Amino acid sequence: MKQLILVFFVALLITNCATTSKNNASTIQLNEAKVVDPSKYASTITQEELKEMLYKYASDEFEGRETGEKGQKLAVEYLKTQYQSLEIPTPLGDDNYFQKVPLEKQSVSEAKISVNGKDFKSFEDHIVLRASGNTEITTEDIVYVGYGIHAENYSDYKEIDVKNKIVLAKAGEPKDADGNYITTGSAEDTKWTNGRQSLSSKRDAATEHGAKGLILLDSYMFTRYAPYYQRQAESGTSGRLSLKSNESEMMMLMINENLAKALHPSILEDEKPKNLKTNLSLAIENKSEEITSENVVAYIKGSTKPEEILVISAHLDHEGIKNGEVYNGADDDGSGTIAILEIAEAFKIAEKSGHEPKRSILFLHVTGEEKGLLGSRHYTDNNPIFPLENTVANLNIDMIGRTDPKRKEGNRNYVYLIGSDKLSTDLHNISEEVNKKYCNIELDYTFNDDNDPNRFYYRSDHYNFAKNNIPVIFYFNGTHDDYHQPSDTPDKIEYDLLENRARLVFHTAWEIANRENKPIVDKATE
């Protein structure tokens, strides 16, 4: 970290957000920011420092930062040391920068299934996607729900009670007479037909209607998943991580056509067979190992509205080591992690100059994003350090150091924004005005479309805040060929873009933290 006095002197000479962008003086009146020009603090966020820290954070030394493993432990210690050197305290007290996140590492579960006396084999006929504790099921526990879809204009759950039952659904979505899918009226894949997205969508629909489990007939996905699960089981490799909870989570089973036909001979033809006229026996033995991971938290207390909290977040984890290769995760999400450190330092310099934020700011580095947004979900659902009702917004940074190949032509000084208008028109307008006044980055809303098949809005840590009606902005550069590959290394980061985008987040955070009124929530979460 730089010497604060020297940097502050240099900062006074610089007034723009991006290295090449001009300060757009305009008639926009940004609340409470008119007294202090934040650009002199934003200018302390430099590509030189970002590069120095990211080469350390995304080095082989950190072993890919896999959740719960040695590399992740080294990462959280590094972040703690950085905050200590900046003299930014922890809200947990006693020099404790770690919020413990209790997890379970589950080995691959195998089910024993027989239908009318015939046994069906794991990995050949069925695989257990998720299990919580040991499970036994009989025919009476299962309700067939066709495609398992619940949408505004079509629902397989209409007039069907599945509370505390296991729902049996099949892959796909019905089409209309023109060959278009019913829910969208389009021939393009929908969230009910698109691979893993369809699995999560049908799971969510079952959960919404009170089901305790889902059995999905999907022959195509089964042929892809079964060999992978079998290899894990045979090698003894641990399976997925989940938050440790006293509540049972939904059981999920995927089956092939042989087992589906045994459950009901006409299941592939009938829309809604009323009864499963079979003698079914299903038992799942689940084994799990308890582990602990950590979120890292640091905090600058507000001067006049300290009870109101702005959360700036990024995930600290990545993919670890696979087949002897380190997945360094420089862009995903080393870029967001290091950006927060620089943003925090800028706020600290302002505080030491007598310009502390009016609202409090929590710098939140979450674990387990790659395992299912686990660290952020623990913060919002299990143990929020500050009350969620006092949290005014979440600015989440996940991959801001590269260029999307689709954007190689034209303006490279861009960033994708996702979610800014989902809950708060006010937050969206603040974001636009701040950028226009200080940064002039092209704000690209391509992935903000409600029908975006990538569903990025649901795939990073901001979503756990959004589902609690907290306004969010997700900053993202898009994916590239090195995404989730060992080739995501710090030498490929475009540090001028990383600097520009980090400064944009700082300016937006500055305005939210210092304006008179917090962003108004004028829309309900889905």
Short mmCIF file of C-alpha atoms in Angstrom, two decimals, residues 17-519:
data_model
loop_
_atom_site.label_atom_id
_atom_site.label_comp_id
_atom_site.label_asym_id
_atom_site.label_seq_id
_atom_site.Cartn_x
_atom_site.Cartn_y
_atom_site.Cartn_z
CA CYS A 17 -12.27 8.95 -13.07
CA ALA A 18 -10.71 7.05 -15.95
CA THR A 19 -7.20 7.71 -17.17
CA THR A 20 -8.48 8.98 -20.51
CA SER A 21 -11.97 10.22 -19.63
CA LYS A 22 -12.92 13.84 -19.00
CA ASN A 23 -14.87 15.19 -16.08
CA ASN A 24 -18.30 16.02 -17.50
CA ALA A 25 -19.36 19.13 -15.61
CA SER A 26 -23.13 19.30 -15.87
CA THR A 27 -26.21 20.61 -14.21
CA ILE A 28 -26.76 17.31 -12.43
CA GLN A 29 -26.98 17.93 -8.73
CA LEU A 30 -25.69 14.87 -6.87
CA ASN A 31 -26.93 15.12 -3.30
CA GLU A 32 -24.43 16.16 -0.67
CA ALA A 33 -21.46 15.48 -2.97
CA LYS A 34 -21.19 19.12 -4.10
CA VAL A 35 -19.02 20.20 -1.15
CA VAL A 36 -16.28 17.59 -1.57
CA ASP A 37 -14.92 16.51 -4.95
CA PRO A 38 -14.51 12.72 -4.62
CA SER A 39 -12.39 12.47 -7.77
CA LYS A 40 -9.22 13.29 -5.81
CA TYR A 41 -9.88 10.18 -3.69
CA ALA A 42 -10.95 8.05 -6.66
CA SER A 43 -7.64 8.89 -8.33
CA THR A 44 -5.79 7.01 -5.57
CA ILE A 45 -7.17 3.83 -7.15
CA THR A 46 -4.36 3.06 -9.60
CA GLN A 47 -3.64 0.29 -12.05
CA GLU A 48 -0.11 -0.01 -10.65
CA GLU A 49 -1.35 -0.97 -7.19
CA LEU A 50 -4.13 -3.14 -8.56
CA LYS A 51 -1.56 -5.04 -10.61
CA GLU A 52 0.84 -5.48 -7.72
CA MET A 53 -1.82 -6.91 -5.42
CA LEU A 54 -3.49 -9.09 -8.04
CA TYR A 55 -0.21 -10.75 -9.03
CA LYS A 56 0.05 -11.78 -5.38
CA TYR A 57 -3.60 -12.72 -4.84
CA ALA A 58 -3.91 -14.74 -8.05
CA SER A 59 -0.51 -16.42 -7.74
CA ASP A 60 0.08 -20.18 -7.48
CA GLU A 61 0.88 -19.59 -3.80
CA PHE A 62 -2.86 -19.23 -3.12
CA GLU A 63 -3.61 -22.57 -4.83
CA GLY A 64 -6.75 -21.36 -6.58
CA ARG A 65 -8.48 -20.32 -3.32
CA GLU A 66 -10.89 -23.27 -3.20
CA THR A 67 -13.47 -22.88 -0.45
CA GLY A 68 -12.36 -24.47 2.81
CA GLU A 69 -8.94 -25.43 1.51
CA LYS A 70 -5.43 -24.14 2.28
CA GLY A 71 -5.38 -21.58 -0.53
CA GLN A 72 -8.61 -19.98 0.65
CA LYS A 73 -7.20 -19.74 4.18
CA LEU A 74 -4.13 -17.95 2.80
CA ALA A 75 -6.41 -15.60 0.87
CA VAL A 76 -8.43 -14.51 3.89
CA GLU A 77 -5.26 -13.93 5.91
CA TYR A 78 -3.94 -11.76 3.08
CA LEU A 79 -7.12 -9.68 3.04
CA LYS A 80 -7.04 -9.30 6.81
CA THR A 81 -3.43 -8.07 6.65
CA GLN A 82 -4.30 -5.51 3.99
CA TYR A 83 -7.14 -4.04 6.07
CA GLN A 84 -4.94 -3.94 9.14
CA SER A 85 -2.24 -2.06 7.22
CA LEU A 86 -4.89 0.43 6.09
CA GLU A 87 -6.12 0.83 9.67
CA ILE A 88 -9.64 -0.09 8.58
CA PRO A 89 -11.28 -1.92 11.48
CA THR A 90 -13.58 -4.92 11.58
CA PRO A 91 -17.19 -4.61 12.74
CA LEU A 92 -16.79 -7.87 14.68
CA GLY A 93 -14.38 -6.42 17.24
CA ASP A 94 -11.20 -7.80 18.81
CA ASP A 95 -9.31 -7.73 15.51
CA ASN A 96 -11.62 -10.46 14.18
CA TYR A 97 -12.06 -9.91 10.43
CA PHE A 98 -13.56 -13.35 9.80
CA GLN A 99 -17.25 -14.20 9.79
CA LYS A 100 -17.34 -17.98 10.15
CA VAL A 101 -19.40 -19.79 7.51
CA PRO A 102 -20.34 -23.35 8.58
CA LEU A 103 -20.47 -25.75 5.63
CA GLU A 104 -21.04 -29.40 4.87
CA LYS A 105 -18.99 -31.19 2.25
CA GLN A 106 -21.13 -34.00 0.94
CA SER A 107 -19.81 -37.14 -0.67
CA VAL A 108 -21.76 -38.58 -3.58
CA SER A 109 -24.91 -40.22 -2.23
CA GLU A 110 -26.25 -43.42 -3.70
CA ALA A 111 -29.88 -44.46 -3.65
CA LYS A 112 -31.41 -47.90 -3.42
CA ILE A 113 -34.53 -48.02 -5.59
CA SER A 114 -36.87 -50.87 -6.42
CA VAL A 115 -40.16 -50.67 -8.32
CA ASN A 116 -42.55 -53.63 -8.24
CA GLY A 117 -39.70 -55.79 -6.99
CA LYS A 118 -37.20 -54.75 -9.68
CA ASP A 119 -33.99 -53.07 -8.54
CA PHE A 120 -32.57 -50.05 -10.37
CA LYS A 121 -28.88 -49.15 -10.23
CA SER A 122 -27.13 -45.95 -9.25
CA PHE A 123 -25.47 -44.15 -12.20
CA GLU A 124 -27.22 -46.46 -14.67
CA ASP A 125 -30.81 -45.51 -13.86
CA HIS A 126 -30.64 -42.75 -11.27
CA ILE A 127 -28.30 -40.27 -9.58
CA VAL A 128 -28.73 -38.31 -6.35
CA LEU A 129 -28.18 -34.62 -7.03
CA ARG A 130 -28.90 -33.52 -3.47
CA ALA A 131 -29.83 -35.18 -0.21
CA SER A 132 -30.16 -33.95 3.35
CA GLY A 133 -29.82 -36.75 5.86
CA ASN A 134 -31.06 -40.26 5.20
CA THR A 135 -34.26 -40.46 3.17
CA GLU A 136 -36.90 -43.12 2.65
CA ILE A 137 -39.74 -42.68 0.15
CA THR A 138 -42.82 -44.66 -0.79
CA THR A 139 -45.26 -44.26 -3.66
CA GLU A 140 -47.63 -42.21 -1.50
CA ASP A 141 -44.95 -39.53 -1.15
CA ILE A 142 -44.77 -38.78 -4.90
CA VAL A 143 -46.97 -36.48 -6.98
CA TYR A 144 -46.53 -36.29 -10.75
CA VAL A 145 -46.58 -32.69 -12.05
CA GLY A 146 -45.97 -33.05 -15.78
CA TYR A 147 -43.22 -30.65 -16.84
CA GLY A 148 -42.97 -29.12 -13.37
CA ILE A 149 -43.42 -25.59 -14.72
CA HIS A 150 -44.93 -22.68 -12.85
CA ALA A 151 -45.11 -19.48 -14.88
CA GLU A 152 -47.47 -16.52 -15.13
CA ASN A 153 -49.28 -17.91 -18.18
CA TYR A 154 -48.89 -21.65 -17.55
CA SER A 155 -48.62 -23.85 -14.46
CA ASP A 156 -48.41 -27.60 -13.96
CA TYR A 157 -49.15 -27.02 -10.28
CA LYS A 158 -52.64 -25.67 -10.78
CA GLU A 159 -55.05 -27.30 -8.32
CA ILE A 160 -52.38 -29.80 -7.19
CA ASP A 161 -51.29 -30.03 -3.55
CA VAL A 162 -47.62 -31.01 -3.31
CA LYS A 163 -46.86 -29.69 0.15
CA ASN A 164 -44.36 -31.99 1.92
CA LYS A 165 -44.44 -34.33 -1.09
CA ILE A 166 -41.87 -35.42 -3.66
CA VAL A 167 -42.74 -34.06 -7.10
CA LEU A 168 -41.99 -36.08 -10.22
CA ALA A 169 -41.44 -33.93 -13.33
CA LYS A 170 -40.14 -34.48 -16.82
CA ALA A 171 -37.76 -32.41 -18.91
CA GLY A 172 -38.82 -29.78 -21.37
CA GLU A 173 -41.78 -27.49 -21.92
CA PRO A 174 -44.94 -27.88 -24.03
CA LYS A 175 -45.24 -26.02 -27.31
CA ASP A 176 -48.19 -24.34 -29.01
CA ALA A 177 -49.58 -25.16 -32.44
CA ASP A 178 -46.92 -23.01 -34.11
CA GLY A 179 -44.05 -24.86 -32.43
CA ASN A 180 -43.29 -22.10 -29.92
CA TYR A 181 -42.82 -22.65 -26.21
CA ILE A 182 -45.91 -21.87 -24.18
CA THR A 183 -44.31 -19.65 -21.55
CA THR A 184 -42.61 -17.28 -24.00
CA GLY A 185 -44.26 -17.76 -27.38
CA SER A 186 -40.80 -18.20 -28.88
CA ALA A 187 -38.92 -21.12 -30.41
CA GLU A 188 -35.79 -20.13 -28.46
CA ASP A 189 -34.86 -22.16 -25.38
CA THR A 190 -36.45 -20.95 -22.14
CA LYS A 191 -35.38 -21.26 -18.55
CA TRP A 192 -37.51 -24.42 -18.43
CA THR A 193 -35.62 -26.10 -21.28
CA ASN A 194 -32.07 -24.76 -21.04
CA GLY A 195 -29.88 -27.38 -19.32
CA ARG A 196 -28.82 -26.56 -15.77
CA GLN A 197 -31.06 -23.53 -15.80
CA SER A 198 -34.07 -25.77 -16.34
CA LEU A 199 -33.05 -27.91 -13.39
CA SER A 200 -32.81 -24.92 -11.06
CA SER A 201 -36.07 -23.43 -12.40
CA LYS A 202 -38.02 -26.63 -11.81
CA ARG A 203 -36.43 -27.00 -8.39
CA ASP A 204 -37.46 -23.46 -7.48
CA ALA A 205 -41.03 -24.08 -8.69
CA ALA A 206 -41.26 -27.20 -6.54
CA THR A 207 -39.85 -25.35 -3.54
CA GLU A 208 -42.29 -22.48 -4.01
CA HIS A 209 -45.20 -24.94 -3.78
CA GLY A 210 -43.91 -26.58 -0.60
CA ALA A 211 -42.48 -29.79 -2.03
CA LYS A 212 -39.75 -31.53 -0.05
CA GLY A 213 -38.11 -33.14 -3.06
CA LEU A 214 -37.84 -33.33 -6.84
CA ILE A 215 -37.41 -36.37 -9.09
CA LEU A 216 -36.62 -35.21 -12.62
CA LEU A 217 -36.81 -37.32 -15.74
CA ASP A 218 -34.22 -35.83 -18.07
CA SER A 219 -32.55 -38.44 -20.24
CA TYR A 220 -30.21 -35.98 -21.98
CA MET A 221 -28.85 -34.41 -18.80
CA PHE A 222 -28.68 -37.85 -17.18
CA THR A 223 -26.25 -39.10 -19.81
CA ARG A 224 -24.02 -36.07 -19.07
CA TYR A 225 -24.24 -36.11 -15.28
CA ALA A 226 -24.18 -39.83 -14.47
CA PRO A 227 -20.57 -40.57 -15.58
CA TYR A 228 -19.29 -37.57 -13.64
CA TYR A 229 -21.09 -38.61 -10.45
CA GLN A 230 -19.91 -42.18 -10.86
CA ARG A 231 -16.28 -41.09 -11.20
CA GLN A 232 -16.63 -39.02 -8.05
CA ALA A 233 -18.13 -41.93 -6.14
CA GLU A 234 -15.46 -44.40 -7.29
CA SER A 235 -12.59 -42.03 -6.51
CA GLY A 236 -13.98 -41.04 -3.13
CA THR A 237 -13.93 -37.40 -4.19
CA SER A 238 -16.11 -35.22 -2.04
CA GLY A 239 -19.10 -33.70 -3.75
CA ARG A 240 -20.73 -30.31 -3.40
CA LEU A 241 -20.60 -27.91 -0.49
CA SER A 242 -23.71 -26.61 1.21
CA LEU A 243 -24.46 -24.36 4.15
CA LYS A 244 -24.83 -26.33 7.34
CA SER A 245 -28.37 -25.95 8.57
CA ASN A 246 -30.74 -27.52 11.03
CA GLU A 247 -33.40 -27.49 8.32
CA SER A 248 -33.60 -30.26 5.74
CA GLU A 249 -32.96 -29.10 2.19
CA MET A 250 -34.75 -30.37 -0.85
CA MET A 251 -33.92 -33.89 -2.02
CA MET A 252 -33.20 -34.03 -5.76
CA LEU A 253 -32.97 -37.15 -7.88
CA MET A 254 -32.46 -37.46 -11.64
CA ILE A 255 -33.71 -40.58 -13.44
CA ASN A 256 -33.67 -42.07 -16.94
CA GLU A 257 -36.56 -43.37 -19.06
CA ASN A 258 -36.26 -46.98 -17.82
CA LEU A 259 -36.99 -45.98 -14.24
CA ALA A 260 -39.62 -43.44 -15.31
CA LYS A 261 -41.55 -46.07 -17.25
CA ALA A 262 -41.41 -48.42 -14.29
CA LEU A 263 -42.91 -45.73 -12.08
CA HIS A 264 -45.71 -45.20 -14.58
CA PRO A 265 -45.83 -47.01 -17.95
CA SER A 266 -47.35 -44.06 -19.82
CA ILE A 267 -45.43 -41.25 -18.15
CA LEU A 268 -43.85 -40.17 -21.44
CA GLU A 269 -47.20 -39.83 -23.16
CA ASP A 270 -49.65 -38.77 -20.46
CA GLU A 271 -49.71 -35.15 -19.42
CA LYS A 272 -50.92 -35.85 -15.91
CA PRO A 273 -51.18 -39.51 -14.81
CA LYS A 274 -53.20 -39.23 -11.62
CA ASN A 275 -51.69 -42.10 -9.70
CA LEU A 276 -48.36 -43.90 -9.68
CA LYS A 277 -49.65 -47.46 -9.58
CA THR A 278 -46.43 -49.00 -8.41
CA ASN A 279 -44.84 -50.51 -5.35
CA LEU A 280 -41.86 -48.22 -4.85
CA SER A 281 -39.04 -48.43 -2.35
CA LEU A 282 -36.39 -45.71 -2.26
CA ALA A 283 -33.71 -45.17 0.38
CA ILE A 284 -30.83 -42.69 0.31
CA GLU A 285 -27.86 -42.79 2.65
CA ASN A 286 -26.21 -39.40 2.89
CA LYS A 287 -22.69 -38.82 4.22
CA SER A 288 -21.20 -35.42 4.88
CA GLU A 289 -18.17 -33.78 6.47
CA GLU A 290 -18.33 -30.52 8.40
CA ILE A 291 -15.89 -27.80 7.36
CA THR A 292 -15.55 -24.09 8.07
CA SER A 293 -14.85 -21.25 5.71
CA GLU A 294 -14.77 -17.50 6.22
CA ASN A 295 -16.16 -14.26 4.91
CA VAL A 296 -13.82 -11.30 5.42
CA VAL A 297 -15.40 -8.10 6.72
CA ALA A 298 -14.03 -4.58 7.24
CA TYR A 299 -15.90 -1.42 8.12
CA ILE A 300 -15.84 2.36 7.99
CA LYS A 301 -18.39 3.91 10.33
CA GLY A 302 -20.64 6.64 9.03
CA SER A 303 -20.53 10.10 10.54
CA THR A 304 -24.20 11.12 10.62
CA LYS A 305 -26.14 8.02 9.53
CA PRO A 306 -23.99 5.22 11.00
CA GLU A 307 -26.92 2.83 11.38
CA GLU A 308 -27.48 2.80 7.59
CA ILE A 309 -25.15 0.40 5.77
CA LEU A 310 -23.85 0.27 2.22
CA VAL A 311 -22.35 -3.14 1.38
CA ILE A 312 -19.62 -3.44 -1.25
CA SER A 313 -18.99 -7.11 -2.04
CA ALA A 314 -16.90 -9.51 -4.10
CA HIS A 315 -16.19 -13.21 -3.74
CA LEU A 316 -12.75 -14.25 -2.54
CA ASP A 317 -12.81 -17.91 -3.67
CA HIS A 318 -12.14 -19.72 -6.93
CA GLU A 319 -11.84 -23.26 -8.33
CA GLY A 320 -8.69 -24.51 -6.56
CA ILE A 321 -6.43 -27.12 -8.16
CA LYS A 322 -7.71 -29.61 -10.72
CA ASN A 323 -5.60 -32.35 -12.30
CA GLY A 324 -2.49 -30.69 -10.93
CA GLU A 325 -3.24 -27.29 -12.48
CA VAL A 326 -3.86 -24.17 -10.41
CA TYR A 327 -6.98 -22.22 -11.35
CA ASN A 328 -5.70 -18.77 -10.36
CA GLY A 329 -8.96 -16.87 -10.90
CA ALA A 330 -7.33 -13.53 -11.65
CA ASP A 331 -10.45 -12.09 -13.25
CA ASP A 332 -12.90 -14.37 -11.39
CA ASP A 333 -12.85 -12.82 -8.90
CA GLY A 334 -9.39 -11.63 -8.03
CA SER A 335 -10.22 -8.47 -9.96
CA GLY A 336 -13.25 -7.68 -7.80
CA THR A 337 -11.46 -8.61 -4.58
CA ILE A 338 -8.48 -6.33 -5.20
CA ALA A 339 -10.75 -3.55 -6.47
CA ILE A 340 -12.53 -3.51 -3.10
CA LEU A 341 -9.19 -3.14 -1.29
CA GLU A 342 -8.38 -0.07 -3.40
CA ILE A 343 -11.89 1.35 -2.96
CA ALA A 344 -11.60 0.84 0.81
CA GLU A 345 -8.27 2.65 0.84
CA ALA A 346 -9.75 5.59 -1.05
CA PHE A 347 -12.51 5.91 1.53
CA LYS A 348 -9.93 5.67 4.31
CA ILE A 349 -7.86 8.47 2.78
CA ALA A 350 -11.02 10.58 2.64
CA GLU A 351 -11.78 9.76 6.27
CA LYS A 352 -8.29 10.78 7.37
CA SER A 353 -8.79 14.04 5.48
CA GLY A 354 -11.92 14.73 7.51
CA HIS A 355 -14.38 13.51 4.89
CA GLU A 356 -15.71 10.27 6.30
CA PRO A 357 -18.88 8.92 4.66
CA LYS A 358 -22.20 9.86 6.20
CA ARG A 359 -23.43 6.26 6.01
CA SER A 360 -21.42 3.26 7.15
CA ILE A 361 -19.70 1.07 4.55
CA LEU A 362 -19.17 -2.66 4.93
CA PHE A 363 -16.48 -4.18 2.73
CA LEU A 364 -17.63 -7.78 2.38
CA HIS A 365 -15.46 -10.49 0.80
CA VAL A 366 -17.58 -13.63 0.62
CA THR A 367 -16.54 -17.25 0.38
CA GLY A 368 -18.15 -20.11 -1.50
CA GLU A 369 -19.56 -18.17 -4.46
CA GLU A 370 -18.34 -20.84 -6.83
CA LYS A 371 -20.11 -23.45 -4.71
CA GLY A 372 -23.52 -21.78 -4.84
CA LEU A 373 -23.31 -18.22 -3.41
CA LEU A 374 -22.80 -19.77 0.03
CA GLY A 375 -20.94 -16.99 1.85
CA SER A 376 -23.35 -14.25 0.79
CA ARG A 377 -26.32 -16.48 1.55
CA HIS A 378 -24.96 -17.12 5.05
CA TYR A 379 -24.61 -13.35 5.53
CA THR A 380 -28.13 -12.50 4.36
CA ASP A 381 -30.10 -15.57 5.48
CA ASN A 382 -28.34 -16.75 8.62
CA ASN A 383 -26.16 -14.11 10.20
CA PRO A 384 -26.30 -10.54 8.86
CA ILE A 385 -23.77 -8.50 10.82
CA PHE A 386 -25.97 -5.46 10.33
CA PRO A 387 -29.77 -5.67 10.03
CA LEU A 388 -30.90 -6.13 6.45
CA GLU A 389 -33.59 -3.50 6.95
CA ASN A 390 -30.74 -0.99 7.55
CA THR A 391 -28.82 -2.04 4.44
CA VAL A 392 -29.43 0.63 1.80
CA ALA A 393 -27.75 -1.05 -1.19
CA ASN A 394 -25.26 -3.67 -2.33
CA LEU A 395 -22.64 -2.98 -4.98
CA ASN A 396 -21.26 -6.35 -6.07
CA ILE A 397 -18.11 -6.74 -8.18
CA ASP A 398 -17.52 -10.04 -9.98
CA MET A 399 -15.04 -10.00 -12.90
CA ILE A 400 -14.07 -6.47 -13.99
CA GLY A 401 -10.56 -6.96 -15.37
CA ARG A 402 -11.07 -8.23 -18.92
CA THR A 403 -12.91 -7.57 -22.19
CA ASP A 404 -15.76 -9.69 -23.45
CA PRO A 405 -14.73 -11.09 -26.87
CA LYS A 406 -18.07 -9.80 -28.18
CA ARG A 407 -16.83 -6.28 -27.36
CA LYS A 408 -13.39 -6.45 -28.95
CA GLU A 409 -14.62 -4.14 -31.68
CA GLY A 410 -15.47 -0.57 -30.71
CA ASN A 411 -15.35 1.02 -27.26
CA ARG A 412 -13.43 -1.16 -24.81
CA ASN A 413 -14.07 1.28 -21.94
CA TYR A 414 -17.35 -0.35 -20.92
CA VAL A 415 -18.83 -2.41 -18.10
CA TYR A 416 -21.93 -4.56 -17.96
CA LEU A 417 -24.40 -3.45 -15.28
CA ILE A 418 -26.95 -5.93 -14.02
CA GLY A 419 -29.79 -5.33 -11.57
CA SER A 420 -29.52 -1.57 -11.09
CA ASP A 421 -33.16 -1.01 -12.03
CA LYS A 422 -34.65 -4.29 -10.78
CA LEU A 423 -35.69 -2.91 -7.38
CA SER A 424 -34.90 0.80 -7.42
CA THR A 425 -35.32 3.31 -10.22
CA ASP A 426 -33.59 5.72 -7.88
CA LEU A 427 -30.43 3.59 -7.67
CA HIS A 428 -30.34 3.20 -11.43
CA ASN A 429 -30.55 6.97 -11.92
CA ILE A 430 -27.83 7.58 -9.33
CA SER A 431 -25.57 5.14 -11.16
CA GLU A 432 -26.19 6.79 -14.52
CA GLU A 433 -25.66 10.32 -13.20
CA VAL A 434 -22.47 9.46 -11.33
CA ASN A 435 -20.99 7.83 -14.40
CA LYS A 436 -21.92 10.77 -16.61
CA LYS A 437 -20.39 13.29 -14.24
CA TYR A 438 -17.15 11.50 -13.33
CA CYS A 439 -16.34 8.53 -15.52
CA ASN A 440 -17.94 8.32 -18.97
CA ILE A 441 -17.71 4.54 -19.11
CA GLU A 442 -20.19 2.91 -21.49
CA LEU A 443 -22.77 1.21 -19.26
CA ASP A 444 -23.95 -1.88 -21.14
CA TYR A 445 -27.24 -3.44 -19.99
CA THR A 446 -27.19 -6.45 -22.34
CA PHE A 447 -27.34 -8.98 -19.51
CA ASN A 448 -29.89 -7.01 -17.51
CA ASP A 449 -32.69 -8.27 -19.76
CA ASP A 450 -35.24 -10.33 -17.81
CA ASN A 451 -35.12 -12.92 -20.61
CA ASP A 452 -31.33 -13.17 -20.71
CA PRO A 453 -30.67 -16.93 -21.02
CA ASN A 454 -27.44 -16.59 -19.01
CA ARG A 455 -29.45 -15.46 -15.96
CA PHE A 456 -26.40 -13.64 -14.57
CA TYR A 457 -28.70 -11.67 -12.26
CA TYR A 458 -29.20 -14.86 -10.27
CA ARG A 459 -25.62 -16.10 -10.44
CA SER A 460 -23.53 -13.79 -8.27
CA ASP A 461 -23.62 -12.70 -4.65
CA HIS A 462 -25.74 -9.58 -5.12
CA TYR A 463 -28.76 -11.83 -5.66
CA ASN A 464 -28.89 -12.84 -2.00
CA PHE A 465 -29.32 -9.16 -1.17
CA ALA A 466 -31.79 -8.54 -4.00
CA LYS A 467 -34.06 -11.38 -2.88
CA ASN A 468 -34.34 -9.48 0.40
CA ASN A 469 -35.47 -6.30 -1.42
CA ILE A 470 -32.11 -4.58 -1.07
CA PRO A 471 -31.23 -2.57 -4.22
CA VAL A 472 -28.19 -3.94 -6.03
CA ILE A 473 -25.78 -3.26 -8.87
CA PHE A 474 -23.68 -6.08 -10.28
CA TYR A 475 -20.51 -4.92 -12.13
CA PHE A 476 -19.28 -7.45 -14.70
CA ASN A 477 -17.05 -7.56 -17.80
CA GLY A 478 -18.61 -10.71 -19.29
CA THR A 479 -17.09 -14.14 -19.79
CA HIS A 480 -14.14 -15.03 -22.01
CA ASP A 481 -12.15 -18.09 -23.10
CA ASP A 482 -10.23 -18.16 -19.80
CA TYR A 483 -13.38 -18.19 -17.65
CA HIS A 484 -13.10 -21.06 -15.15
CA GLN A 485 -9.87 -22.22 -16.78
CA PRO A 486 -6.32 -22.42 -15.40
CA SER A 487 -5.46 -19.74 -17.97
CA ASP A 488 -7.31 -17.01 -16.00
CA THR A 489 -4.02 -15.45 -14.90
CA PRO A 490 -3.01 -11.91 -13.85
CA ASP A 491 -0.92 -11.25 -16.95
CA LYS A 492 -4.13 -11.20 -19.02
CA ILE A 493 -5.86 -8.53 -16.94
CA GLU A 494 -6.34 -5.15 -18.66
CA TYR A 495 -5.36 -2.98 -15.73
CA ASP A 496 -6.47 0.32 -17.21
CA LEU A 497 -10.01 -1.08 -17.49
CA LEU A 498 -9.80 -2.50 -13.98
CA GLU A 499 -8.80 0.94 -12.70
CA ASN A 500 -11.63 2.70 -14.55
CA ARG A 501 -14.28 0.27 -13.35
CA ALA A 502 -13.06 0.31 -9.75
CA ARG A 503 -13.21 4.11 -9.77
CA LEU A 504 -16.79 3.95 -11.09
CA VAL A 505 -17.77 1.72 -8.17
CA PHE A 506 -16.05 4.11 -5.75
CA HIS A 507 -17.88 7.14 -7.14
CA THR A 508 -21.22 5.34 -6.99
CA ALA A 509 -20.53 4.21 -3.44
CA TRP A 510 -19.49 7.75 -2.48
CA GLU A 511 -22.78 9.19 -3.72
CA ILE A 512 -24.90 6.52 -2.02
CA ALA A 513 -22.99 6.89 1.24
CA ASN A 514 -23.22 10.70 1.30
CA ARG A 515 -26.54 11.68 -0.26
CA GLU A 516 -29.39 12.86 1.98
CA ASN A 517 -31.79 10.02 1.17
CA LYS A 518 -31.09 6.34 0.65
CA PRO A 519 -32.16 4.76 -2.67
#
